[in-house]
Amino acid sequence: IDNSISLLDQMKKDPDMASAVAAIRTLLEFLKRDKGETILGLRESLTSATDCLTGVDSSVAVSSGGELFLRFISLTSLEHQDLSRCKKVMEERGELFLEKISMSRTKVAKLCHTFIKDGAKILTHSYSRVVLRVLEKAAAEKKRFSVYVTESQPDAAGQHMAEALRKLNVPVTVVLDAAVGYVLEKVDLVIVGAEGVVESGGIINKIGTYQMALCSKAHNKPFYVVAESFKFVRLYPLNQQDVPDKFKYKADTLKTAKNLSEEHPIIDYTPPSLITLLFTDLGVLTPSAVSDELIKLYL
Amino acid sequence: MTASPQPPGCTPEVLPRQNTGMVELLTMPGPYKETDLTERVEAFLSDLKRGGTGAGPLRGSAETARETTALLRKITAQARWSSAGDLMEIIRKDGRRMTAAQPSETTVGNMIRRVLKIIREEYARSRGSSEEADQESLHKLLTSGGLSEENFRQPFALLKSNVIEAINELLTELEGTTDNIAMQALEHIHSNEVIMTIGRSRTVEAFLKDAARKRKFHVIVAECAPFCQGHEMATNLSKAGIETTVITDAAIFAVMSRVNKVIIGTQTVLANGGLRAINGTHTLALAAKHHSTPLIVCAPMFKLSPQFPNEEDTFHKFVSPHEVLPFTEGEILSKVNVHCPVFDYVPPELITLFISNIGGHAPSYIYRLMSELYHPEDHEL
């Protein structure tokens, strides 16, 4: 288990990799080294490994990656009875799966960049690698656009995004989180990433996304979400309180804090009624199409 | 092989289609059939270029759909191809020319995509594999073995007849669409209701006429300036014995408080559930939303298009502004810009129900119908 944690840290050193991908890669390594004799034992050890991983990084993405991997194991184990052959097939398919999802960001960028017009003003929230990839592709297609990024406290991730965009020669302005309403009248469209996409078609993302979605609805601006398909989770929150506490706070906070109600949550939930379209590697989806995809996978 | 005479003004693209490099092929129709086919395609293309003036197309969408499908059947029967992949290439190439001839006539593109999906299905059936294998999904990502590279190169003897049979089924379906929609009229229209519509839609006309056989109701038609097709619609409806009133577009909001339902037709249904309809429809939809009046759209399945409402360059169509301001008003013309757009975009939030030949659906369900009708790789021809 300690190996897994060190592996995860290693993966994290590659800043471009999504946390869910790092989690799945770690679990795959764990699978390769597992010495168990039964499928049930394998599942149990994988479950405890996933719990460990969420203990290190409590984001929704890691949890969804872990669940997806478990599902992958159960689907594969149904096909082969013999454990060693089963494991070999799992390892092969696992590598293949990782290969495919590493291309998912490119697929999303290909779908989304056509929605960015010449002269568009885009508003985005905090730092998202998928949004960055989309904007890279649009810039590569010689489109001229400018970007407003929110600062996104408490970790000022927005500054990081602005740096990356300046390197692409895209005119970028960092605005206060509180200035979203102020800036929206100048903006043509809003694009955000997601840490998790829930069953209702809503998203879980950095705190401040819900506010941005509400304001864009009020201003009638399209609100687009870009996310890879492995971020789909089996949650169905009805309001902000419904999101489990283990996702709302960082892992360290969860361990040390005495009274959670005094801590600031780092994510919020945006309901599907505020989202115009979701761009995923499975295609351009309306929020109602998301639950269909989840059902196809899990049932 | 340059057997075909070059029609005047024809682009060199005609030749490459014939020289698909399949000289060693089994099916080798004589040069006479080739020229006949080329002529049919060229005639269709020039018809398209002239046909959709937007002042109400000279042909309705249903006829365009039928002609496109018949032409595709002819291409399947007569062009030279050995495997499904070749046929799909031929159809795609011709399809691109057809959609370029009249981009606003989306039914042409839709029919081409339907036929491409039919070819894929028949190919999969001949191979014995299930059609589900092609759909992208999270499930497939997890369970698939190798990176499946479907290149449709395997030749099958019966593929041609299977595809032609399937296209014939499609044609039968197309012929029945208006009747299928009209059959559902009685469920939606009740006695003594006031129904509003805009412009002229053959589908809505049939829908209302069918209900009029058993129920008595009142119809208000917005004339839809500047083409004023509403007048023709009102005449046809009153000939069927329905009490009709014609109003100007400006009066829509004022009259809306007395209306029970709004029933409209459309030119295209977009992939997000929105509409591309005759100009003035967005106004009508907003007025209906304000009064909480249900907005029902009667649209057959062949109008469903995988486009999203953001590709501005193919979106709007403008026609000659002499409908708005005749050329006789010389003095004004030099000082003012006059525009005459043909279409309007209606967002999906304003629509209550879609009635199609396969039943009624909510706008949020459109994505599902799309995945059943078209294959994701065909969205871009």
XYZ file of C-alpha atoms in Angstrom:
680
model
C 0.000 0.000 0.000
C 2.890 2.324 0.772
C 4.211 1.517 -2.667
C 0.978 2.773 -4.160
C 1.194 6.055 -2.350
C 4.735 6.613 -3.492
C 3.715 5.647 -7.009
C 0.888 8.143 -6.914
C 3.256 10.849 -5.806
C 5.501 9.942 -8.695
C 2.670 10.217 -11.140
C 1.680 13.552 -9.711
C 5.099 14.868 -10.631
C 3.902 14.876 -14.225
C 1.734 17.987 -14.031
C -0.046 17.338 -17.264
C -1.625 14.082 -16.216
C -5.164 14.119 -14.894
C -5.472 12.915 -11.300
C -7.869 10.163 -12.311
C -5.389 8.863 -14.872
C -2.632 8.855 -12.258
C -4.905 6.932 -9.892
C -5.754 4.361 -12.540
C -2.127 3.942 -13.484
C -1.212 3.387 -9.839
C -3.972 0.827 -9.432
C -2.808 -0.954 -12.553
C 0.705 -1.180 -11.133
C -0.791 -2.471 -7.908
C -2.679 -5.086 -9.903
C 0.492 -6.219 -11.611
C 2.236 -6.732 -8.291
C -0.677 -8.400 -6.539
C -0.010 -11.906 -5.335
C -3.586 -12.864 -4.503
C -5.218 -16.109 -5.501
C -8.837 -15.166 -5.877
C -10.780 -12.497 -7.688
C -12.585 -11.540 -4.507
C -9.272 -11.048 -2.745
C -8.112 -8.923 -5.634
C -11.200 -6.746 -5.433
C -10.788 -6.286 -1.715
C -7.163 -5.276 -1.953
C -7.990 -2.891 -4.791
C -10.768 -1.338 -2.738
C -8.412 -0.761 0.166
C -5.833 0.665 -2.233
C -8.404 3.090 -3.583
C -9.285 4.136 -0.044
C -5.629 4.832 0.578
C -5.398 6.904 -2.555
C -8.395 8.987 -1.619
C -6.715 9.455 1.739
C -3.866 11.172 -0.062
C -5.867 13.131 -2.627
C -9.526 13.478 -1.860
C -10.666 14.895 -5.185
C -13.698 13.518 -6.980
C -11.565 12.570 -9.959
C -9.461 10.094 -7.986
C -12.554 8.496 -6.546
C -14.212 8.219 -9.951
C -11.021 6.800 -11.454
C -10.868 4.187 -8.727
C -14.497 3.202 -9.148
C -14.070 2.957 -12.906
C -11.095 0.678 -12.442
C -13.030 -1.577 -10.079
C -15.835 -1.741 -12.608
C -13.320 -2.602 -15.265
C -12.020 -5.451 -13.111
C -15.482 -6.874 -12.501
C -16.425 -6.663 -16.178
C -13.257 -8.437 -17.222
C -13.453 -11.078 -14.508
C -16.887 -12.062 -15.738
C -15.406 -13.201 -19.006
C -12.584 -15.435 -17.836
C -12.718 -18.006 -15.080
C -9.039 -18.777 -14.720
C -7.328 -16.218 -12.506
C -3.923 -16.031 -14.179
C -5.396 -15.693 -17.660
C -7.852 -13.177 -16.304
C -5.030 -11.122 -14.847
C -3.130 -11.148 -18.098
C -6.181 -9.949 -19.996
C -6.750 -7.291 -17.354
C -3.228 -6.004 -17.660
C -3.438 -5.835 -21.444
C -6.778 -4.117 -21.424
C -5.650 -1.802 -18.665
C -2.727 -0.588 -20.760
C -5.022 -0.165 -23.733
C -7.523 1.756 -21.637
C -4.797 4.088 -20.392
C -3.660 4.644 -23.938
C -7.159 5.543 -25.069
C -7.889 7.929 -22.257
C -4.600 9.708 -22.743
C -5.982 10.691 -26.136
C -9.302 11.858 -24.739
C -8.159 15.429 -24.136
C -7.197 15.736 -27.785
C -10.613 14.453 -28.820
C -12.350 16.964 -26.588
C -10.240 19.807 -27.964
C -11.100 18.784 -31.510
C -14.822 18.928 -30.744
C -14.817 22.138 -28.798
C -12.599 24.504 -30.712
C -15.174 24.996 -33.487
C -17.449 26.683 -31.002
C -14.913 29.441 -30.443
C -15.386 32.151 -33.022
C -12.935 34.746 -34.222
C -12.964 37.721 -31.893
C -14.645 35.778 -29.090
C -14.196 36.750 -25.448
C -14.068 33.716 -23.214
C -14.485 33.477 -19.460
C -13.045 30.541 -17.595
C -12.571 29.538 -13.975
C -9.402 28.522 -12.205
C -6.852 26.177 -13.760
C -8.096 23.359 -15.986
C -5.817 21.370 -18.251
C -8.656 20.394 -20.546
C -9.729 24.009 -21.086
C -6.099 24.879 -21.696
C -5.879 22.199 -24.357
C -9.050 23.459 -26.032
C -7.723 27.024 -26.102
C -4.390 25.759 -27.434
C -6.165 24.057 -30.298
C -8.237 27.141 -31.057
C -5.092 29.296 -31.055
C -3.386 26.785 -33.337
C -6.320 27.137 -35.750
C -5.389 30.826 -35.968
C -8.458 32.055 -34.153
C -8.179 35.379 -32.368
C -9.808 35.427 -28.969
C -9.195 36.864 -25.526
C -9.677 35.208 -22.166
C -10.798 36.339 -18.736
C -9.708 34.028 -15.907
C -10.930 34.222 -12.356
C -8.239 34.302 -9.729
C -9.907 31.371 -7.943
C -8.896 31.685 -4.305
C -7.825 30.119 -1.942
C -5.003 28.743 -4.046
C -4.857 31.409 -6.797
C -4.896 28.698 -9.458
C -6.173 31.262 -11.939
C -2.769 32.946 -12.020
C -1.247 29.671 -13.110
C -3.766 29.468 -15.960
C -3.021 33.046 -16.987
C 0.715 32.231 -17.145
C 0.095 29.263 -19.382
C -2.141 31.313 -21.656
C 0.368 34.134 -21.935
C 2.864 31.596 -23.212
C 0.406 30.866 -26.026
C 0.232 34.572 -26.890
C -3.412 34.761 -25.956
C -4.484 38.089 -24.402
C -5.595 37.203 -20.892
C -6.959 39.204 -17.973
C -7.140 37.906 -14.420
C -10.266 39.043 -12.585
C -11.383 38.715 -8.993
C -13.782 35.904 -8.199
C -16.225 38.569 -7.116
C -16.000 40.310 -10.489
C -17.704 37.544 -12.470
C -21.021 39.392 -12.703
C -19.228 42.581 -13.669
C -17.282 41.024 -16.511
C -20.047 38.830 -17.969
C -21.626 41.521 -20.096
C -18.438 41.714 -22.166
C -18.055 37.976 -22.493
C -19.400 35.816 -25.365
C -19.118 32.373 -23.840
C -18.009 30.600 -20.682
C -15.935 27.415 -20.755
C -15.010 25.483 -17.612
C -13.499 22.122 -16.856
C -14.891 19.641 -14.357
C -13.473 17.461 -11.632
C -16.465 15.177 -11.821
C -19.606 14.884 -13.920
C -22.535 13.539 -11.911
C -25.433 11.385 -13.001
C -27.885 14.221 -13.400
C -25.595 15.880 -15.933
C -24.379 18.486 -13.448
C -20.732 18.989 -12.568
C -18.506 19.183 -9.549
C -15.761 21.730 -9.961
C -13.660 24.294 -8.096
C -15.646 26.549 -5.796
C -17.006 29.535 -7.688
C -18.217 27.546 -10.694
C -21.830 27.520 -9.486
C -21.782 31.287 -9.154
C -20.381 31.644 -12.637
C -23.064 29.348 -14.035
C -25.865 31.285 -12.322
C -24.556 34.585 -13.633
C -24.187 33.288 -17.178
C -27.741 32.009 -17.083
C -28.897 35.419 -15.968
C -26.984 37.052 -18.820
C -28.046 34.372 -21.343
C -24.485 33.437 -22.190
C -23.740 29.816 -23.160
C -22.033 27.823 -20.397
C -19.899 24.995 -21.780
C -18.224 22.244 -19.798
C -15.279 20.247 -21.113
C -14.551 16.944 -19.415
C -13.131 13.536 -20.300
C -15.475 10.579 -19.992
C -13.630 8.900 -17.129
C -14.777 11.714 -14.871
C -18.369 10.481 -14.859
C -19.313 9.507 -11.266
C -22.254 7.735 -9.737
C -23.391 10.561 -7.540
C -26.761 12.295 -7.671
C -26.588 15.402 -5.501
C -29.789 17.404 -5.268
C -28.174 20.446 -3.711
C -24.830 21.630 -2.331
C -25.329 19.808 0.985
C -25.709 16.487 -0.801
C -22.131 16.397 -2.028
C -20.264 14.075 0.367
C -17.911 15.818 2.808
C -14.991 13.690 1.723
C -14.929 15.518 -1.624
C -15.558 18.985 -0.326
C -12.344 19.405 1.602
C -8.732 18.563 0.970
C -7.509 15.243 2.382
C -5.250 16.959 4.917
C -8.089 19.132 6.160
C -10.292 16.074 6.624
C -7.681 14.427 8.799
C -6.763 17.364 10.990
C -9.825 19.552 11.269
C -11.886 19.296 14.434
C -15.006 21.029 13.215
C -15.661 20.724 9.503
C -18.307 23.421 9.456
C -15.585 25.986 10.060
C -13.595 24.913 7.017
C -14.056 26.357 3.542
C -15.136 23.813 0.931
C -13.000 23.730 -2.194
C -15.609 22.423 -4.638
C -19.236 23.084 -5.460
C -21.986 21.467 -7.483
C -23.488 23.040 -10.603
C -26.921 21.658 -11.577
C -27.577 20.569 -15.178
C -30.195 23.248 -15.814
C -27.423 25.844 -15.935
C -25.200 23.930 -18.388
C -25.688 24.396 -22.128
C -23.487 21.608 -23.500
C -20.868 19.130 -22.300
C -17.895 18.346 -24.541
C -16.522 14.891 -23.837
C -14.462 12.368 -25.754
C -17.722 10.481 -26.330
C -19.060 13.436 -28.294
C -20.965 16.625 -27.643
C -23.627 15.804 -25.077
C -26.582 17.636 -23.648
C -26.760 17.212 -19.858
C -29.617 14.728 -20.228
C -27.396 12.411 -22.281
C -24.927 11.933 -19.418
C -27.115 9.619 -17.370
C -27.597 7.456 -20.444
C -23.846 6.955 -20.707
C -23.552 6.096 -17.025
C -26.366 3.581 -17.227
C -24.717 1.894 -20.190
C -21.575 1.467 -18.136
C -22.775 0.516 -14.724
C -25.860 -1.541 -15.315
C -11.919 6.235 -68.796
C -13.346 9.454 -70.141
C -16.534 8.128 -71.638
C -18.845 10.685 -70.090
C -19.358 14.025 -71.827
C -18.492 16.933 -69.602
C -21.550 19.001 -68.798
C -20.739 22.706 -69.129
C -19.406 24.396 -66.055
C -18.795 21.069 -64.378
C -15.977 20.808 -61.864
C -13.244 18.243 -62.476
C -14.526 16.336 -59.483
C -16.834 14.325 -61.718
C -13.987 12.342 -63.235
C -12.293 11.232 -60.002
C -15.507 9.639 -58.871
C -15.509 7.343 -61.856
C -11.790 6.582 -61.683
C -11.965 5.256 -58.157
C -9.144 2.977 -59.139
C -11.340 -0.072 -59.057
C -10.660 -1.053 -62.643
C -10.201 -4.691 -61.743
C -13.774 -4.851 -60.479
C -16.518 -7.312 -61.137
C -19.442 -4.923 -61.450
C -18.811 -3.000 -64.647
C -21.860 -1.169 -65.936
C -21.531 0.023 -69.478
C -20.535 3.607 -70.236
C -24.145 4.465 -71.063
C -25.286 3.915 -67.482
C -22.391 5.980 -66.152
C -23.330 9.047 -68.141
C -26.957 8.608 -67.233
C -26.039 8.596 -63.557
C -23.782 11.616 -63.876
C -26.513 13.498 -65.671
C -29.006 12.671 -62.953
C -26.623 13.920 -60.274
C -25.881 17.134 -62.166
C -29.572 17.753 -62.771
C -30.288 17.279 -59.086
C -27.484 19.640 -58.117
C -28.671 22.441 -60.381
C -32.217 21.884 -59.153
C -31.014 22.320 -55.600
C -29.169 25.482 -56.457
C -32.263 26.980 -58.008
C -34.920 25.350 -55.889
C -34.549 26.646 -52.367
C -35.203 30.347 -52.813
C -36.379 30.579 -49.239
C -39.567 32.286 -50.297
C -41.021 28.928 -49.526
C -38.886 26.438 -51.462
C -40.280 25.426 -54.833
C -40.164 21.912 -53.470
C -41.074 20.890 -49.934
C -38.498 19.242 -47.682
C -40.240 15.890 -48.024
C -39.814 15.887 -51.787
C -36.167 16.859 -51.453
C -35.640 13.993 -49.030
C -37.353 11.539 -51.348
C -35.401 12.670 -54.381
C -32.110 12.516 -52.521
C -32.814 8.992 -51.319
C -33.904 7.857 -54.778
C -30.742 9.323 -56.239
C -28.597 7.580 -53.622
C -30.322 4.312 -54.445
C -29.491 4.862 -58.087
C -25.854 5.555 -57.226
C -25.702 2.368 -55.162
C -27.179 0.386 -58.025
C -25.164 1.814 -60.858
C -21.830 3.114 -59.628
C -18.805 0.838 -59.584
C -17.801 -0.361 -56.137
C -16.578 -3.600 -54.644
C -16.727 -3.103 -50.899
C -18.736 -1.087 -48.440
C -15.835 1.292 -47.943
C -15.810 2.273 -51.637
C -19.550 2.826 -51.707
C -19.335 5.020 -48.636
C -16.553 7.067 -50.239
C -18.582 7.557 -53.404
C -21.667 8.581 -51.472
C -19.653 10.910 -49.261
C -18.084 12.632 -52.226
C -21.395 13.147 -53.976
C -22.925 14.099 -50.661
C -20.411 16.858 -50.125
C -21.222 18.332 -53.524
C -24.938 18.166 -52.843
C -24.713 19.860 -49.466
C -22.417 22.516 -50.928
C -24.985 23.273 -53.636
C -27.604 24.358 -51.117
C -26.299 24.414 -47.524
C -29.581 25.566 -46.047
C -31.388 22.475 -47.349
C -30.266 20.195 -44.560
C -32.543 17.279 -45.493
C -30.083 16.384 -48.260
C -27.254 15.942 -45.759
C -29.542 14.073 -43.366
C -30.567 11.524 -45.987
C -26.963 10.958 -46.971
C -26.066 10.255 -43.362
C -29.022 7.881 -43.017
C -27.870 5.929 -46.046
C -24.308 5.798 -44.718
C -25.639 4.378 -41.464
C -27.662 1.814 -43.411
C -24.521 0.732 -45.234
C -22.651 0.348 -41.954
C -25.463 -1.707 -40.468
C -25.788 -3.996 -43.464
C -22.030 -4.483 -43.502
C -21.995 -5.350 -39.812
C -24.880 -7.727 -40.311
C -23.120 -9.476 -43.171
C -20.035 -9.852 -41.053
C -22.109 -11.248 -38.259
C -20.910 -8.738 -35.684
C -23.386 -6.721 -33.696
C -24.056 -3.110 -34.695
C -23.549 -1.994 -31.119
C -19.842 -2.527 -31.571
C -19.497 0.809 -33.289
C -21.058 3.037 -30.675
C -18.637 4.981 -28.507
C -19.350 4.545 -24.871
C -17.578 4.318 -21.546
C -18.507 0.658 -21.452
C -16.839 0.029 -24.758
C -13.716 1.856 -23.602
C -13.380 -0.572 -20.726
C -14.185 -3.863 -22.375
C -12.923 -3.722 -25.923
C -10.026 -5.928 -26.836
C -7.993 -4.311 -29.550
C -8.229 -0.923 -31.210
C -10.938 -1.857 -33.661
C -10.064 -0.484 -37.079
C -13.189 -0.888 -39.137
C -12.214 -0.096 -42.635
C -15.094 -1.829 -44.390
C -12.910 -3.479 -46.978
C -14.435 -6.931 -47.001
C -16.525 -7.580 -50.100
C -19.845 -9.332 -49.731
C -21.937 -10.581 -52.596
C -25.328 -9.783 -51.119
C -24.347 -6.365 -49.728
C -25.646 -4.478 -52.757
C -29.105 -6.004 -52.705
C -29.339 -5.676 -48.907
C -28.441 -1.992 -49.051
C -30.907 -1.315 -51.847
C -33.626 -3.130 -49.933
C -32.904 -1.067 -46.826
C -32.995 2.149 -48.867
C -36.375 1.082 -50.234
C -37.614 0.684 -46.670
C -36.333 4.154 -45.933
C -38.265 5.494 -48.927
C -41.467 3.825 -47.722
C -40.938 5.399 -44.330
C -40.452 8.808 -45.947
C -43.700 8.495 -47.837
C -45.675 7.814 -44.727
C -44.277 10.569 -42.510
C -46.935 13.236 -42.993
C -49.707 10.709 -42.449
C -48.058 9.294 -39.342
C -47.803 12.742 -37.839
C -51.358 13.655 -38.805
C -52.639 10.480 -37.135
C -51.502 11.815 -33.768
C -53.516 15.008 -34.139
C -56.540 13.881 -32.177
C -54.490 13.311 -29.021
C -53.285 16.874 -28.976
C -56.128 18.989 -30.296
C -59.382 19.207 -28.368
C -62.723 20.837 -29.088
C -63.075 24.589 -28.916
C -59.365 25.183 -28.677
C -57.611 28.176 -30.172
C -54.447 27.157 -31.977
C -51.807 29.493 -33.325
C -49.392 28.798 -36.126
C -47.020 30.780 -38.311
C -46.279 30.708 -42.029
C -46.997 27.621 -44.084
C -46.007 24.108 -43.165
C -47.383 21.149 -45.074
C -46.978 18.960 -42.013
C -48.972 21.270 -39.752
C -51.595 21.675 -42.448
C -52.140 17.924 -42.652
C -52.078 17.718 -38.849
C -54.808 20.332 -38.442
C -56.921 18.995 -41.288
C -56.885 15.533 -39.757
C -58.062 16.848 -36.398
C -60.743 18.942 -38.102
C -62.479 15.786 -39.299
C -63.600 15.044 -35.747
C -63.156 18.228 -33.718
C -64.196 21.821 -34.030
C -61.507 24.391 -33.222
C -60.206 27.777 -34.242
C -56.873 28.544 -35.876
C -54.995 31.851 -35.872
C -52.300 32.109 -38.549
C -49.524 34.684 -38.341
C -48.901 35.814 -41.891
C -45.093 35.692 -41.635
C -43.974 38.725 -43.612
C -42.402 39.424 -46.033
C -43.202 36.211 -47.906
C -46.694 36.033 -46.433
C -47.039 32.290 -46.735
C -49.530 32.477 -43.910
C -52.138 33.621 -46.403
C -51.840 30.431 -48.424
C -52.031 28.345 -45.244
C -55.160 30.171 -44.113
C -56.827 29.624 -47.497
C -56.083 25.899 -47.427
C -57.294 25.515 -43.857
C -60.541 27.358 -44.470
C -61.177 25.178 -47.520
C -61.107 22.237 -45.104
C -63.784 23.881 -43.015
C -61.620 25.215 -40.167
C -62.353 28.660 -38.759
C -59.228 30.667 -39.524
C -57.994 34.137 -38.645
C -54.960 35.838 -40.190
C -52.932 38.284 -38.102
C -49.773 40.267 -38.708
C -46.536 39.202 -37.003
C -46.619 42.282 -34.828
C -49.908 41.196 -33.295
C -48.587 37.821 -32.072
C -47.889 38.923 -28.518
C -51.174 40.749 -28.185
C -53.259 37.783 -29.309
C -51.266 35.145 -27.423
C -53.218 35.481 -24.203
C -56.231 33.900 -25.931
C -54.321 30.988 -27.455
C -54.368 27.468 -25.984
C -51.566 25.895 -28.014
C -48.989 26.888 -30.564
C -48.280 24.330 -33.280
C -45.519 25.034 -35.769
C -43.440 23.323 -38.390
C -39.719 23.837 -38.876
C -37.045 23.598 -41.506
C -34.511 21.726 -39.370
C -34.242 20.264 -35.894
C -30.728 20.785 -34.532
C -28.713 18.381 -32.425
C -29.287 20.186 -29.135
C -33.071 20.150 -29.605
C -33.231 23.681 -30.991
C -34.879 24.665 -34.251
C -33.990 26.437 -37.427
C -37.394 27.703 -38.547
C -38.862 30.460 -40.662
C -38.098 33.956 -39.374
C -40.573 35.130 -36.791
C -40.665 31.775 -35.014
C -38.379 32.883 -32.202
C -40.709 35.798 -31.487
C -43.651 33.420 -31.446
C -41.812 31.047 -29.110
C -40.895 33.814 -26.669
C -44.471 35.077 -26.595
C -45.701 31.536 -25.927
C -43.183 31.095 -23.107
C -44.252 34.345 -21.551
C -47.877 33.204 -21.466
C -46.925 29.618 -20.538
C -48.570 28.338 -23.686
C -47.258 24.945 -24.861
C -45.257 25.064 -28.079
C -45.578 21.927 -30.191
C -43.309 21.315 -33.156
C -44.434 18.904 -35.888
C -41.266 17.665 -37.526
C -40.662 14.377 -39.345
C -37.485 12.463 -38.524
C -35.698 13.354 -41.737
C -35.446 16.956 -40.550
C -33.246 15.977 -37.618
C -29.734 17.188 -38.336
C -26.528 16.547 -36.350
C -25.465 20.200 -36.563
C -25.129 22.347 -33.495
C -26.325 25.952 -33.664
C -22.928 27.521 -33.613
C -21.399 27.220 -37.015
C -22.292 30.705 -38.074
C -21.078 30.477 -41.629
C -23.577 27.827 -42.639
C -26.338 29.196 -40.541
C -28.050 32.142 -41.996
C -29.518 32.549 -45.399
C -30.450 35.940 -46.757
C -32.548 36.516 -49.855
C -33.189 39.528 -52.011
C -34.403 42.443 -49.905
C -36.900 43.534 -52.547
C -39.517 41.644 -50.535
C -38.957 44.021 -47.659
C -38.414 47.226 -49.561
C -39.184 47.150 -53.285
C -36.644 48.559 -55.702
C -39.092 51.283 -56.707
C -38.340 53.089 -53.434
C -35.167 54.419 -54.965
C -34.588 57.354 -52.645
C -34.523 55.330 -49.448
C -32.425 52.532 -50.916
C -29.306 54.637 -51.248
C -29.410 55.648 -47.593
C -30.471 52.467 -45.793
C -29.246 48.872 -45.494
C -32.001 46.343 -46.045
C -31.757 42.717 -44.972
C -34.111 39.830 -45.520
C -33.075 36.832 -43.451
C -34.941 33.607 -44.007
C -34.387 31.587 -40.843
C -34.530 31.954 -37.091
C -32.945 29.966 -34.293
C -35.247 28.804 -31.487
C -33.453 27.482 -28.373
C -34.645 24.151 -26.912
C -35.847 25.683 -23.635
C -38.795 27.300 -25.405
C -40.107 24.055 -26.934
C -42.528 21.776 -25.110
C -42.929 18.799 -27.417
C -41.728 17.405 -30.718
C -44.232 15.350 -32.700
C -42.547 13.165 -35.290
C -43.554 10.169 -37.318
C -42.311 7.894 -34.518
C -44.242 9.618 -31.746
C -43.886 12.516 -29.319
C -40.568 13.443 -27.634
C -39.204 16.062 -25.287
C -36.410 18.276 -26.666
C -33.965 16.760 -24.169
C -34.464 13.368 -25.864
C -33.236 14.488 -29.269
C -29.689 13.310 -28.606
C -30.992 9.744 -28.303
C -32.852 9.884 -31.617
C -29.732 11.247 -33.242
C -27.602 8.374 -32.058
C -30.160 5.950 -33.477
C -30.357 7.593 -36.873
C -26.783 8.645 -37.577
C -23.317 7.330 -36.852
C -21.001 9.784 -35.048
C -18.329 9.502 -37.709
C -20.774 10.673 -40.359
C -21.566 13.958 -38.632
C -18.828 15.524 -40.761
C -19.387 14.302 -44.286
